[in-house]
């Protein structure tokens, strides 16, 4: 692949900074294409530094409440990357201890952070945006998601620990739980961002105890997304997995539907269409699986109004018609892609 | 040896933060809330300042690591220190 094309792809996937770093380490001479990557690298480093400074201040101001929060991946995973310029962050996802969401939200509000309309769990500061979670995988938004496994705050608090990120100490989940969360998050969104695979690759490199990972998968009831992630790491990123992981992949092979959906997720440019279908494969019973898919397609009004923010609350039922058209549109786009592929 | 040879090159303001990057470094000044990007040479000089090197030691390290003569090293060092001072990164 030519440098220009690689640079453009990396930039689009928010991995331009990482590519630039690797090119510098490899002694690749500067060129026009690399200038763009350098710009992204420096901007990412600068932005991340400013966000981290603001976040450090917020953690400081939280005081004792700091024990009631945990930083979820991606921000927590910045520590695994070579430096601040290698991975951009949209926001900092904070998981709150059970029952403490209100008090943490108020504390952040007292610091001057404000929520956009219809998004009470998002708090925006000067450069920092915090996304508050009371359920790690947002099972409170789509309750049937818990049928495919659940990362409860109580379970994540079992492995909660302090890690260093850019000179500050932040509370994070255990490494195994971070892998499970990242794998589940990536499949939920249909692997639509390559940066999530990069996260998993760095986690995989840092993983000390694969047996513990398997134990934590059983603890959370989330195994399939982890297996998908490992397959993708091996097949798409060429990661070398240790023998115990290869044994695990062999012992729990993917079904033909899962293999097809995983291939599609990547073949279609990772635009996220197949994520929910793949995620549903982790639901053990057919009836529960259909219930999962139905609620994912048509969640409760509060969630749909976030998807269609222009709709007044009084017209919430209309959101279901809009959602139907949205899904039909996606179906038509998918069908067109399949037909184009068959035609080649 | 003169007094100038034993004094550190220049003192950096304590609150200024530095981060090494692949192609140099980055400085954050919390007072002005500005970020300054440094190329490899500038980052190298900054780190010499952080280490509290004297002018003589700094020149020697520049000549060695960048394979330049002393005169060129002197010019680059003075130019860089002047820039650091101009943007307020050094102690008064």
Tab-separated table of C-alpha atoms in Angstrom:
chain	number	residue	atom	x	y	z
A	1	UNK	CA	0.000	0.000	0.000
A	2	UNK	CA	1.401	3.416	-0.890
A	3	UNK	CA	2.316	5.843	1.864
A	4	UNK	CA	-0.341	8.352	0.804
A	5	UNK	CA	-3.123	5.769	0.877
A	6	UNK	CA	-1.901	4.338	4.178
A	7	UNK	CA	-1.722	7.829	5.674
A	8	UNK	CA	-5.240	8.660	4.509
A	9	UNK	CA	-6.651	5.412	5.907
A	10	UNK	CA	-4.840	5.844	9.216
A	11	UNK	CA	-6.071	9.420	9.496
A	12	UNK	CA	-9.659	8.389	8.818
A	13	UNK	CA	-9.378	5.731	11.512
A	14	UNK	CA	-7.832	8.162	14.040
A	15	UNK	CA	-4.644	6.131	14.004
A	16	UNK	CA	-2.551	8.612	12.069
A	17	UNK	CA	-0.580	9.475	15.174
A	18	UNK	CA	0.314	5.864	15.856
A	19	UNK	CA	1.327	5.296	12.241
A	20	UNK	CA	3.487	8.427	12.350
A	21	UNK	CA	5.209	7.250	15.522
A	22	UNK	CA	5.934	3.863	13.987
A	23	UNK	CA	7.288	5.493	10.828
A	24	UNK	CA	9.591	7.732	12.900
A	25	UNK	CA	10.808	4.722	14.864
A	26	UNK	CA	11.492	2.939	11.608
A	27	UNK	CA	13.542	5.840	10.291
A	28	UNK	CA	11.216	6.572	7.365
A	29	UNK	CA	12.256	9.878	5.790
A	30	UNK	CA	9.788	12.779	5.819
A	31	UNK	CA	7.517	13.176	2.821
A	32	UNK	CA	4.345	15.010	1.851
A	33	UNK	CA	2.084	12.211	3.069
A	34	UNK	CA	3.878	12.021	6.392
A	35	UNK	CA	3.473	15.762	6.993
A	36	UNK	CA	-0.270	15.194	7.428
A	37	UNK	CA	0.377	12.380	9.869
A	38	UNK	CA	2.813	14.578	11.799
A	39	UNK	CA	0.147	17.252	12.085
A	40	UNK	CA	-2.394	14.723	13.410
A	41	UNK	CA	0.199	13.325	15.826
A	42	UNK	CA	1.060	16.743	17.275
A	43	UNK	CA	-2.569	17.851	17.456
A	44	UNK	CA	-3.574	14.613	19.162
A	45	UNK	CA	-0.708	14.883	21.642
A	46	UNK	CA	-1.585	18.487	22.454
A	47	UNK	CA	-5.304	17.828	22.767
A	48	UNK	CA	-4.776	14.750	24.927
A	49	UNK	CA	-2.396	16.614	27.206
A	50	UNK	CA	-4.891	19.436	27.751
A	51	UNK	CA	-7.739	16.993	28.337
A	52	UNK	CA	-5.651	14.977	30.781
A	53	UNK	CA	-4.730	18.137	32.729
A	54	UNK	CA	-8.416	19.043	32.986
A	55	UNK	CA	-9.284	15.484	33.971
A	56	UNK	CA	-6.594	15.503	36.660
A	57	UNK	CA	-8.182	18.640	38.073
A	58	UNK	CA	-11.644	17.012	38.013
A	59	UNK	CA	-10.380	13.903	39.822
A	60	UNK	CA	-8.742	16.136	42.375
A	61	UNK	CA	-11.971	18.110	42.925
A	62	UNK	CA	-13.997	14.890	43.293
A	63	UNK	CA	-12.138	14.185	46.535
A	64	UNK	CA	-13.604	11.133	48.289
A	65	UNK	CA	-15.998	10.610	45.377
A	66	UNK	CA	-12.959	9.515	43.400
A	67	UNK	CA	-13.429	6.101	45.035
A	68	UNK	CA	-16.867	5.903	43.434
A	69	UNK	CA	-15.682	6.101	39.821
A	70	UNK	CA	-13.629	4.005	37.454
A	71	UNK	CA	-12.212	5.053	34.079
A	72	UNK	CA	-13.326	2.744	31.281
A	73	UNK	CA	-11.414	2.006	28.076
A	74	UNK	CA	-10.521	4.019	25.705
A	75	UNK	CA	-9.157	6.869	27.886
A	76	UNK	CA	-7.806	4.322	30.369
A	77	UNK	CA	-5.989	2.558	27.524
A	78	UNK	CA	-3.950	5.611	26.542
A	79	UNK	CA	-1.392	4.352	29.039
A	80	UNK	CA	-0.707	1.325	26.792
A	81	UNK	CA	0.095	3.431	23.750
A	82	UNK	CA	3.652	4.705	23.168
A	83	UNK	CA	2.745	8.348	23.864
A	84	UNK	CA	-0.098	10.875	23.943
A	85	UNK	CA	0.056	11.487	20.214
A	86	UNK	CA	-0.838	7.947	19.200
A	87	UNK	CA	-4.532	7.714	20.032
A	88	UNK	CA	-7.147	10.412	20.081
A	89	UNK	CA	-9.966	10.446	22.608
A	90	UNK	CA	-13.506	11.672	22.075
A	91	UNK	CA	-14.387	11.600	25.731
A	92	UNK	CA	-13.628	9.955	29.064
A	93	UNK	CA	-16.041	7.185	29.986
A	94	UNK	CA	-16.555	7.021	33.733
A	95	UNK	CA	-18.311	4.111	35.370
A	96	UNK	CA	-19.948	5.106	38.626
A	97	UNK	CA	-20.430	2.806	41.617
A	98	UNK	CA	-24.026	1.560	42.047
A	99	UNK	CA	-26.347	4.240	43.371
A	100	UNK	CA	-23.759	7.020	43.181
A	101	UNK	CA	-24.591	8.399	39.740
A	102	UNK	CA	-26.608	11.310	41.064
A	103	UNK	CA	-24.037	12.528	43.532
A	104	UNK	CA	-21.186	12.265	40.991
A	105	UNK	CA	-23.278	14.070	38.379
A	106	UNK	CA	-24.000	16.868	40.857
A	107	UNK	CA	-20.343	17.129	41.811
A	108	UNK	CA	-19.325	17.459	38.158
A	109	UNK	CA	-22.080	20.006	37.640
A	110	UNK	CA	-20.759	22.006	40.584
A	111	UNK	CA	-17.408	22.118	38.802
A	112	UNK	CA	-19.095	23.859	35.896
A	113	UNK	CA	-19.553	20.890	33.585
A	114	UNK	CA	-22.806	21.012	31.612
A	115	UNK	CA	-24.974	18.433	29.842
A	116	UNK	CA	-26.256	18.794	26.280
A	117	UNK	CA	-30.001	18.553	25.730
A	118	UNK	CA	-31.378	15.014	26.242
A	119	UNK	CA	-27.989	13.686	27.322
A	120	UNK	CA	-27.921	14.016	31.110
A	121	UNK	CA	-25.097	11.519	31.349
A	122	UNK	CA	-22.726	13.540	29.200
A	123	UNK	CA	-20.928	16.390	30.933
A	124	UNK	CA	-18.883	18.876	28.991
A	125	UNK	CA	-16.078	20.994	30.418
A	126	UNK	CA	-13.613	23.210	28.632
A	127	UNK	CA	-12.015	20.463	26.553
A	128	UNK	CA	-12.975	17.421	28.580
A	129	UNK	CA	-16.180	15.507	27.941
A	130	UNK	CA	-17.191	12.911	30.503
A	131	UNK	CA	-19.680	10.200	29.653
A	132	UNK	CA	-21.127	8.827	32.881
A	133	UNK	CA	-22.161	5.197	32.969
A	134	UNK	CA	-24.047	3.353	35.661
A	135	UNK	CA	-23.902	0.212	33.530
A	136	UNK	CA	-20.673	-0.365	31.591
A	137	UNK	CA	-22.363	-1.600	28.417
A	138	UNK	CA	-25.393	0.683	28.779
A	139	UNK	CA	-27.680	-2.195	29.664
A	140	UNK	CA	-29.932	0.432	31.271
A	141	UNK	CA	-30.622	1.836	27.785
A	142	UNK	CA	-31.427	-1.531	26.229
A	143	UNK	CA	-32.246	-3.913	29.093
A	144	UNK	CA	-32.207	-7.088	27.001
A	145	UNK	CA	-28.502	-6.486	26.349
A	146	UNK	CA	-27.849	-8.140	29.674
A	147	UNK	CA	-29.021	-11.393	28.070
A	148	UNK	CA	-25.742	-11.347	26.123
A	149	UNK	CA	-23.735	-10.942	29.319
A	150	UNK	CA	-23.269	-8.005	31.603
A	151	UNK	CA	-20.373	-6.001	32.968
A	152	UNK	CA	-21.919	-4.839	36.202
A	153	UNK	CA	-20.236	-2.142	38.244
A	154	UNK	CA	-20.092	-4.549	41.202
A	155	UNK	CA	-18.188	-7.103	39.131
A	156	UNK	CA	-15.794	-4.495	37.714
A	157	UNK	CA	-15.137	-3.144	41.194
A	158	UNK	CA	-13.741	-6.585	42.102
A	159	UNK	CA	-10.676	-5.863	39.981
A	160	UNK	CA	-10.626	-2.070	40.271
A	161	UNK	CA	-7.082	-0.783	40.648
A	162	UNK	CA	-5.000	2.348	40.215
A	163	UNK	CA	-2.919	2.818	37.084
A	164	UNK	CA	-0.668	5.605	35.922
A	165	UNK	CA	-1.755	7.665	32.953
A	166	UNK	CA	0.388	10.581	31.865
A	167	UNK	CA	1.780	11.125	35.322
A	168	UNK	CA	-1.545	10.937	37.124
A	169	UNK	CA	-3.071	8.022	38.998
A	170	UNK	CA	-6.486	6.990	37.750
A	171	UNK	CA	-8.869	4.250	38.896
A	172	UNK	CA	-9.329	1.627	36.185
A	173	UNK	CA	-10.657	-1.890	35.778
A	174	UNK	CA	-8.423	-4.938	35.810
A	175	UNK	CA	-6.603	-5.608	32.564
A	176	UNK	CA	-8.712	-8.709	31.834
A	177	UNK	CA	-11.932	-6.753	32.375
A	178	UNK	CA	-10.614	-3.981	30.142
A	179	UNK	CA	-10.091	-6.562	27.394
A	180	UNK	CA	-13.602	-7.948	27.865
A	181	UNK	CA	-15.132	-4.481	27.875
A	182	UNK	CA	-13.180	-3.436	24.764
A	183	UNK	CA	-14.168	-6.634	22.947
A	184	UNK	CA	-17.843	-6.208	23.859
A	185	UNK	CA	-17.803	-2.521	22.960
A	186	UNK	CA	-16.195	-3.217	19.590
A	187	UNK	CA	-18.711	-5.890	18.584
A	188	UNK	CA	-21.678	-3.789	19.757
A	189	UNK	CA	-20.559	-1.132	17.309
A	190	UNK	CA	-19.789	-3.590	14.551
A	191	UNK	CA	-16.035	-2.935	14.601
A	192	UNK	CA	-16.780	0.363	12.909
A	193	UNK	CA	-13.568	1.919	14.222
A	194	UNK	CA	-10.199	0.335	13.674
A	195	UNK	CA	-8.871	2.100	16.763
A	196	UNK	CA	-10.837	-0.360	18.909
A	197	UNK	CA	-8.893	-3.244	17.365
A	198	UNK	CA	-5.701	-1.318	18.064
A	199	UNK	CA	-6.823	-1.050	21.705
A	200	UNK	CA	-7.366	-4.804	21.814
A	201	UNK	CA	-3.963	-5.434	20.234
A	202	UNK	CA	-2.233	-3.359	22.924
A	203	UNK	CA	-4.267	-5.075	25.641
A	204	UNK	CA	-3.362	-8.460	24.201
A	205	UNK	CA	0.336	-7.557	24.314
A	206	UNK	CA	0.023	-6.535	27.955
A	207	UNK	CA	-2.076	-9.527	29.036
A	208	UNK	CA	-0.294	-11.460	31.757
A	209	UNK	CA	-2.900	-14.094	32.611
A	210	UNK	CA	-5.082	-15.632	29.897
A	211	UNK	CA	-6.575	-18.100	32.348
A	212	UNK	CA	-7.783	-15.222	34.466
A	213	UNK	CA	-9.255	-13.631	31.337
A	214	UNK	CA	-11.257	-16.797	30.672
A	215	UNK	CA	-12.397	-16.850	34.290
A	216	UNK	CA	-13.531	-13.217	34.058
A	217	UNK	CA	-15.365	-14.003	30.789
A	218	UNK	CA	-17.356	-16.679	32.610
A	219	UNK	CA	-17.859	-14.306	35.552
A	220	UNK	CA	-19.463	-11.697	33.292
A	221	UNK	CA	-21.174	-14.145	30.928
A	222	UNK	CA	-19.325	-12.488	28.024
A	223	UNK	CA	-17.218	-14.934	26.044
A	224	UNK	CA	-18.258	-14.734	22.391
A	225	UNK	CA	-17.161	-11.094	21.870
A	226	UNK	CA	-13.767	-11.946	23.348
A	227	UNK	CA	-13.406	-14.898	20.981
A	228	UNK	CA	-14.401	-12.661	18.036
A	229	UNK	CA	-11.773	-10.140	19.107
A	230	UNK	CA	-9.063	-12.794	19.328
A	231	UNK	CA	-9.995	-14.151	15.893
A	232	UNK	CA	-9.803	-10.665	14.410
A	233	UNK	CA	-6.512	-9.896	16.107
A	234	UNK	CA	-5.007	-13.041	14.644
A	235	UNK	CA	-6.609	-12.852	11.195
A	236	UNK	CA	-6.704	-9.114	10.483
A	237	UNK	CA	-3.827	-7.694	12.515
A	238	UNK	CA	-1.514	-10.697	12.382
A	239	UNK	CA	-1.132	-10.777	16.157
A	240	UNK	CA	0.755	-13.750	17.480
A	241	UNK	CA	-1.371	-15.341	20.171
A	242	UNK	CA	0.061	-17.605	22.879
A	243	UNK	CA	-0.613	-21.372	22.750
A	244	UNK	CA	-3.177	-21.296	25.556
A	245	UNK	CA	-5.245	-18.787	23.578
A	246	UNK	CA	-5.003	-20.849	20.380
A	247	UNK	CA	-6.152	-23.852	22.391
A	248	UNK	CA	-9.088	-21.837	23.711
A	249	UNK	CA	-10.063	-20.715	20.189
A	250	UNK	CA	-9.917	-24.326	19.049
A	251	UNK	CA	-11.964	-25.529	22.031
A	252	UNK	CA	-14.708	-22.925	21.446
A	253	UNK	CA	-14.948	-22.572	17.672
A	254	UNK	CA	-17.176	-20.002	16.025
A	255	UNK	CA	-20.399	-21.190	14.425
A	256	UNK	CA	-20.980	-20.720	10.696
A	257	UNK	CA	-23.313	-17.750	11.336
A	258	UNK	CA	-20.746	-16.090	13.576
A	259	UNK	CA	-17.972	-16.643	11.026
A	260	UNK	CA	-20.123	-15.174	8.273
A	261	UNK	CA	-21.123	-12.132	10.331
A	262	UNK	CA	-17.532	-11.517	11.443
A	263	UNK	CA	-16.358	-11.664	7.823
A	264	UNK	CA	-19.150	-9.301	6.777
A	265	UNK	CA	-18.326	-6.871	9.566
A	266	UNK	CA	-14.895	-6.414	8.035
A	267	UNK	CA	-15.730	-6.885	4.383
A	268	UNK	CA	-18.246	-4.048	4.506
A	269	UNK	CA	-15.655	-1.529	5.640
A	270	UNK	CA	-16.634	-1.883	9.277
A	271	UNK	CA	-19.558	0.509	9.073
A	272	UNK	CA	-21.216	-1.094	12.095
A	273	UNK	CA	-24.234	-2.714	10.449
A	274	UNK	CA	-23.491	-6.242	11.615
A	275	UNK	CA	-22.639	-5.477	15.221
A	276	UNK	CA	-26.023	-6.088	16.821
A	277	UNK	CA	-26.536	-9.342	14.902
A	278	UNK	CA	-23.145	-10.598	15.999
A	279	UNK	CA	-23.761	-9.409	19.551
A	280	UNK	CA	-27.009	-11.388	19.603
A	281	UNK	CA	-25.069	-14.610	18.962
A	282	UNK	CA	-23.992	-14.380	22.593
A	283	UNK	CA	-27.618	-14.710	23.748
A	284	UNK	CA	-28.113	-18.406	24.553
A	285	UNK	CA	-31.821	-18.929	23.780
A	286	UNK	CA	-33.625	-18.113	20.518
A	287	UNK	CA	-36.577	-16.383	22.160
A	288	UNK	CA	-34.258	-14.198	24.221
A	289	UNK	CA	-32.226	-13.506	21.069
A	290	UNK	CA	-35.260	-12.214	19.191
A	291	UNK	CA	-36.243	-10.117	22.185
A	292	UNK	CA	-32.701	-8.700	22.218
A	293	UNK	CA	-32.796	-7.832	18.513
A	294	UNK	CA	-36.263	-6.316	18.761
A	295	UNK	CA	-35.358	-4.097	21.681
A	296	UNK	CA	-32.072	-3.114	20.014
A	297	UNK	CA	-33.966	-2.147	16.882
A	298	UNK	CA	-36.752	-0.359	18.772
A	299	UNK	CA	-35.534	0.722	22.217
A	300	UNK	CA	-37.540	2.732	24.725
A	301	UNK	CA	-38.574	6.324	23.792
A	302	UNK	CA	-35.911	7.980	25.974
A	303	UNK	CA	-33.196	6.269	23.936
A	304	UNK	CA	-34.848	6.890	20.565
A	305	UNK	CA	-35.173	10.599	21.321
A	306	UNK	CA	-31.368	10.662	21.611
A	307	UNK	CA	-31.156	9.089	18.154
A	308	UNK	CA	-33.574	11.734	16.799
A	309	UNK	CA	-32.794	14.809	18.908
A	310	UNK	CA	-34.792	17.143	16.629
A	311	UNK	CA	-38.052	15.415	17.649
A	312	UNK	CA	-40.017	17.078	20.471
A	313	UNK	CA	-40.835	14.827	23.415
A	314	UNK	CA	-44.541	15.043	22.670
A	315	UNK	CA	-43.958	13.392	19.292
A	316	UNK	CA	-41.912	10.522	20.725
A	317	UNK	CA	-44.118	7.802	19.138
A	318	UNK	CA	-43.138	9.217	15.748
A	319	UNK	CA	-39.576	8.183	16.554
A	320	UNK	CA	-40.562	4.552	16.011
A	321	UNK	CA	-41.654	5.278	12.439
A	322	UNK	CA	-38.436	7.186	11.841
A	323	UNK	CA	-36.518	4.284	13.298
A	324	UNK	CA	-38.334	1.875	10.987
A	325	UNK	CA	-37.382	3.989	7.963
A	326	UNK	CA	-33.820	4.216	9.245
A	327	UNK	CA	-33.568	0.435	9.520
A	328	UNK	CA	-35.195	-0.077	6.126
A	329	UNK	CA	-32.689	2.367	4.645
A	330	UNK	CA	-29.823	0.412	6.174
A	331	UNK	CA	-31.314	-2.793	4.830
A	332	UNK	CA	-31.486	-1.344	1.316
A	333	UNK	CA	-27.865	-0.127	1.542
A	334	UNK	CA	-26.719	-3.537	2.730
A	335	UNK	CA	-28.677	-5.278	0.016
A	336	UNK	CA	-27.143	-2.996	-2.617
A	337	UNK	CA	-23.653	-3.781	-1.359
A	338	UNK	CA	-24.341	-7.508	-1.461
A	339	UNK	CA	-25.708	-7.250	-5.011
A	340	UNK	CA	-22.672	-5.230	-6.119
A	341	UNK	CA	-20.403	-7.866	-4.677
A	342	UNK	CA	-22.292	-10.661	-6.367
A	343	UNK	CA	-22.163	-8.775	-9.637
A	344	UNK	CA	-18.355	-8.573	-9.605
B	1	UNK	CA	36.927	27.936	34.588
B	2	UNK	CA	34.631	30.929	34.862
B	3	UNK	CA	31.485	31.219	36.944
B	4	UNK	CA	29.425	31.126	33.746
B	5	UNK	CA	30.852	27.688	32.951
B	6	UNK	CA	29.655	26.234	36.261
B	7	UNK	CA	26.184	27.809	36.405
B	8	UNK	CA	23.328	25.723	34.861
B	9	UNK	CA	22.405	26.661	31.316
B	10	UNK	CA	19.176	28.233	32.365
B	11	UNK	CA	16.502	27.411	34.905
B	12	UNK	CA	13.171	26.153	33.669
B	13	UNK	CA	10.015	27.281	35.463
B	14	UNK	CA	9.060	24.432	37.762
B	15	UNK	CA	5.416	24.299	36.757
B	16	UNK	CA	6.185	23.832	33.047
B	17	UNK	CA	5.574	20.245	31.900
B	18	UNK	CA	7.480	18.359	29.212
B	19	UNK	CA	6.511	15.284	27.229
B	20	UNK	CA	8.880	13.417	24.952
B	21	UNK	CA	7.481	12.650	21.502
B	22	UNK	CA	8.707	10.548	18.599
B	23	UNK	CA	10.089	13.557	16.727
B	24	UNK	CA	11.059	15.833	19.595
B	25	UNK	CA	8.908	16.964	22.461
B	26	UNK	CA	6.003	19.024	23.741
B	27	UNK	CA	5.958	21.627	26.482
B	28	UNK	CA	2.848	22.662	28.382
B	29	UNK	CA	2.844	25.990	30.195
B	30	UNK	CA	-0.056	25.902	32.694
B	31	UNK	CA	0.162	29.654	33.251
B	32	UNK	CA	-0.387	30.648	29.632
B	33	UNK	CA	-2.123	27.315	28.872
B	34	UNK	CA	-0.108	27.080	25.704
B	35	UNK	CA	1.577	24.096	24.179
B	36	UNK	CA	4.893	24.372	22.382
B	37	UNK	CA	6.122	21.648	20.055
B	38	UNK	CA	9.861	21.080	19.904
B	39	UNK	CA	11.846	19.428	17.136
B	40	UNK	CA	14.616	16.989	18.043
B	41	UNK	CA	17.281	19.634	18.547
B	42	UNK	CA	15.052	21.862	20.652
B	43	UNK	CA	13.897	18.876	22.718
B	44	UNK	CA	17.503	17.849	23.279
B	45	UNK	CA	18.404	21.350	24.479
B	46	UNK	CA	15.313	21.428	26.701
B	47	UNK	CA	16.351	18.181	28.334
B	48	UNK	CA	19.836	19.585	28.906
B	49	UNK	CA	18.189	22.503	30.704
B	50	UNK	CA	16.115	20.080	32.768
B	51	UNK	CA	19.247	18.203	33.748
B	52	UNK	CA	20.783	21.485	34.915
B	53	UNK	CA	23.770	21.214	32.575
B	54	UNK	CA	26.335	23.988	32.446
B	55	UNK	CA	26.922	25.817	29.183
B	56	UNK	CA	30.166	23.958	28.618
B	57	UNK	CA	28.644	20.522	29.131
B	58	UNK	CA	25.653	21.427	26.981
B	59	UNK	CA	27.876	22.517	24.119
B	60	UNK	CA	29.917	19.369	24.388
B	61	UNK	CA	26.801	17.176	24.268
B	62	UNK	CA	25.398	19.096	21.299
B	63	UNK	CA	28.629	18.749	19.356
B	64	UNK	CA	28.805	15.031	20.100
B	65	UNK	CA	25.175	14.024	19.557
B	66	UNK	CA	24.535	16.159	16.502
B	67	UNK	CA	28.023	15.964	14.990
B	68	UNK	CA	28.395	19.747	14.650
B	69	UNK	CA	31.285	22.051	15.424
B	70	UNK	CA	31.363	24.104	18.598
B	71	UNK	CA	30.604	27.363	16.844
B	72	UNK	CA	27.439	25.974	15.263
B	73	UNK	CA	26.429	24.369	18.574
B	74	UNK	CA	26.915	27.695	20.345
B	75	UNK	CA	24.713	29.518	17.834
B	76	UNK	CA	21.948	26.899	18.012
B	77	UNK	CA	22.034	26.783	21.798
B	78	UNK	CA	21.811	30.536	22.176
B	79	UNK	CA	19.051	30.820	19.595
B	80	UNK	CA	17.014	28.117	21.280
B	81	UNK	CA	17.462	29.534	24.768
B	82	UNK	CA	16.398	32.943	23.475
B	83	UNK	CA	13.228	31.380	22.093
B	84	UNK	CA	12.493	29.608	25.367
B	85	UNK	CA	12.924	32.919	27.196
B	86	UNK	CA	10.794	34.798	24.669
B	87	UNK	CA	7.779	32.533	25.310
B	88	UNK	CA	8.263	32.717	29.068
B	89	UNK	CA	9.391	29.177	29.788
B	90	UNK	CA	12.404	30.108	31.850
B	91	UNK	CA	12.705	31.465	35.353
B	92	UNK	CA	13.340	35.167	35.600
